[in-house]
Amino acid sequence: MRPISTASIRPARDGQDCPCKSALIQYAAYQEIEEDVFKLISGNFSILNREKLMFPVAVQSNLIFADHPVTLSISCSNP
């Protein structure tokens, strides 16, 4: 079974500008162990008409080092 993460999305408050120019978001999951970075997975997803998302953190669960946290980087695909 693939490890999955979830995220909730809410619209920007009235009067706030959104830094993203589109609904396309990019993400990457990785682990840092000592001074090495182990990339697990990366990709894009759309937030258009979504309130909750589920996306994979790794292709296989045995790629994740159990004693180290997984870091997710989420950003605008086209800022």
PDB file of C-alpha atoms in Angstrom:
ATOM      1  CA  MET A   1       0.000   0.000   0.000  1.00  0.00           C
ATOM      2  CA  ARG A   2       1.298   3.460  -0.904  1.00  0.00           C
ATOM      3  CA  PRO A   3       1.687   6.033   1.873  1.00  0.00           C
ATOM      4  CA  ILE A   4      -0.855   8.819   1.399  1.00  0.00           C
ATOM      5  CA  SER A   5      -1.080  12.343   2.802  1.00  0.00           C
ATOM      6  CA  THR A   6      -4.148  14.562   2.945  1.00  0.00           C
ATOM      7  CA  ALA A   7      -4.499  18.323   2.791  1.00  0.00           C
ATOM      8  CA  SER A   8      -7.420  20.662   3.335  1.00  0.00           C
ATOM      9  CA  ILE A   9      -7.883  23.702   1.122  1.00  0.00           C
ATOM     10  CA  ARG A  10      -9.750  26.866   1.877  1.00  0.00           C
ATOM     11  CA  PRO A  11     -10.148  29.954  -0.284  1.00  0.00           C
ATOM     12  CA  ALA A  12      -8.219  33.140   0.441  1.00  0.00           C
ATOM     13  CA  ARG A  13     -10.031  35.647   2.627  1.00  0.00           C
ATOM     14  CA  ASP A  14     -11.730  38.564   0.932  1.00  0.00           C
ATOM     15  CA  GLY A  15      -9.233  41.257   0.049  1.00  0.00           C
ATOM     16  CA  GLN A  16      -6.244  38.869   0.091  1.00  0.00           C
ATOM     17  CA  ASP A  17      -4.312  38.199  -3.075  1.00  0.00           C
ATOM     18  CA  CYS A  18      -3.442  34.632  -3.935  1.00  0.00           C
ATOM     19  CA  PRO A  19       0.204  34.292  -5.046  1.00  0.00           C
ATOM     20  CA  CYS A  20      -0.650  31.436  -7.435  1.00  0.00           C
ATOM     21  CA  LYS A  21      -1.609  32.322 -10.996  1.00  0.00           C
ATOM     22  CA  SER A  22      -3.361  28.999 -11.599  1.00  0.00           C
ATOM     23  CA  ALA A  23      -4.962  26.127  -9.722  1.00  0.00           C
ATOM     24  CA  LEU A  24      -1.986  23.881 -10.479  1.00  0.00           C
ATOM     25  CA  ILE A  25       0.166  23.101  -7.442  1.00  0.00           C
ATOM     26  CA  GLN A  26       3.474  21.236  -7.301  1.00  0.00           C
ATOM     27  CA  TYR A  27       4.684  19.130  -4.410  1.00  0.00           C
ATOM     28  CA  ALA A  28       7.640  16.998  -3.377  1.00  0.00           C
ATOM     29  CA  ALA A  29       8.149  14.581  -0.499  1.00  0.00           C
ATOM     30  CA  TYR A  30      11.606  13.892   0.876  1.00  0.00           C
ATOM     31  CA  GLN A  31      13.563  12.866   3.951  1.00  0.00           C
ATOM     32  CA  GLU A  32      16.721  14.422   5.334  1.00  0.00           C
ATOM     33  CA  ILE A  33      19.081  12.041   7.079  1.00  0.00           C
ATOM     34  CA  GLU A  34      22.232  13.616   8.423  1.00  0.00           C
ATOM     35  CA  GLU A  35      23.365  15.715   5.452  1.00  0.00           C
ATOM     36  CA  ASP A  36      21.718  13.630   2.726  1.00  0.00           C
ATOM     37  CA  VAL A  37      18.352  14.321   1.093  1.00  0.00           C
ATOM     38  CA  PHE A  38      16.335  11.329  -0.099  1.00  0.00           C
ATOM     39  CA  LYS A  39      13.666  12.334  -2.623  1.00  0.00           C
ATOM     40  CA  LEU A  40      10.586  10.122  -2.361  1.00  0.00           C
ATOM     41  CA  ILE A  41       8.141  11.487  -4.952  1.00  0.00           C
ATOM     42  CA  SER A  42       7.121  14.710  -6.643  1.00  0.00           C
ATOM     43  CA  GLY A  43       4.306  15.807  -8.884  1.00  0.00           C
ATOM     44  CA  ASN A  44       1.544  18.273  -9.661  1.00  0.00           C
ATOM     45  CA  PHE A  45      -2.105  18.412  -8.680  1.00  0.00           C
ATOM     46  CA  SER A  46      -5.047  20.727  -9.231  1.00  0.00           C
ATOM     47  CA  ILE A  47      -6.942  22.449  -6.432  1.00  0.00           C
ATOM     48  CA  LEU A  48      -9.759  23.557  -8.735  1.00  0.00           C
ATOM     49  CA  ASN A  49     -13.114  22.941  -7.005  1.00  0.00           C
ATOM     50  CA  ARG A  50     -11.425  20.898  -4.259  1.00  0.00           C
ATOM     51  CA  GLU A  51     -11.669  21.194  -0.483  1.00  0.00           C
ATOM     52  CA  LYS A  52      -9.640  18.117   0.408  1.00  0.00           C
ATOM     53  CA  LEU A  53      -6.818  16.341  -1.406  1.00  0.00           C
ATOM     54  CA  MET A  54      -5.137  12.980  -1.080  1.00  0.00           C
ATOM     55  CA  PHE A  55      -1.774  12.428  -2.737  1.00  0.00           C
ATOM     56  CA  PRO A  56       1.018   9.840  -2.494  1.00  0.00           C
ATOM     57  CA  VAL A  57       4.084  10.502  -0.353  1.00  0.00           C
ATOM     58  CA  ALA A  58       6.127   7.634  -1.829  1.00  0.00           C
ATOM     59  CA  VAL A  59       5.646   4.998  -4.490  1.00  0.00           C
ATOM     60  CA  GLN A  60       6.372   2.222  -1.983  1.00  0.00           C
ATOM     61  CA  SER A  61       6.224   2.379   1.800  1.00  0.00           C
ATOM     62  CA  ASN A  62       9.554   0.552   2.133  1.00  0.00           C
ATOM     63  CA  LEU A  63      11.297   3.602   0.585  1.00  0.00           C
ATOM     64  CA  ILE A  64      10.562   5.609   3.748  1.00  0.00           C
ATOM     65  CA  PHE A  65      13.030   5.494   6.628  1.00  0.00           C
ATOM     66  CA  ALA A  66      10.792   4.798   9.647  1.00  0.00           C
ATOM     67  CA  ASP A  67      12.817   6.754  12.214  1.00  0.00           C
ATOM     68  CA  HIS A  68      12.963   9.995  10.208  1.00  0.00           C
ATOM     69  CA  PRO A  69      10.220  12.509   9.387  1.00  0.00           C
ATOM     70  CA  VAL A  70       8.953  13.001   5.855  1.00  0.00           C
ATOM     71  CA  THR A  71       8.956  16.614   4.676  1.00  0.00           C
ATOM     72  CA  LEU A  72       6.396  17.854   2.152  1.00  0.00           C
ATOM     73  CA  SER A  73       7.128  20.891   0.032  1.00  0.00           C
ATOM     74  CA  ILE A  74       4.007  22.424  -1.529  1.00  0.00           C
ATOM     75  CA  SER A  75       4.102  25.493  -3.773  1.00  0.00           C
ATOM     76  CA  CYS A  76       2.446  27.227  -6.714  1.00  0.00           C
ATOM     77  CA  SER A  77       3.287  25.610 -10.000  1.00  0.00           C
ATOM     78  CA  ASN A  78       3.175  29.011 -11.753  1.00  0.00           C
ATOM     79  CA  PRO A  79       3.691  31.777  -9.167  1.00  0.00           C
TER      80      PRO A  79
END
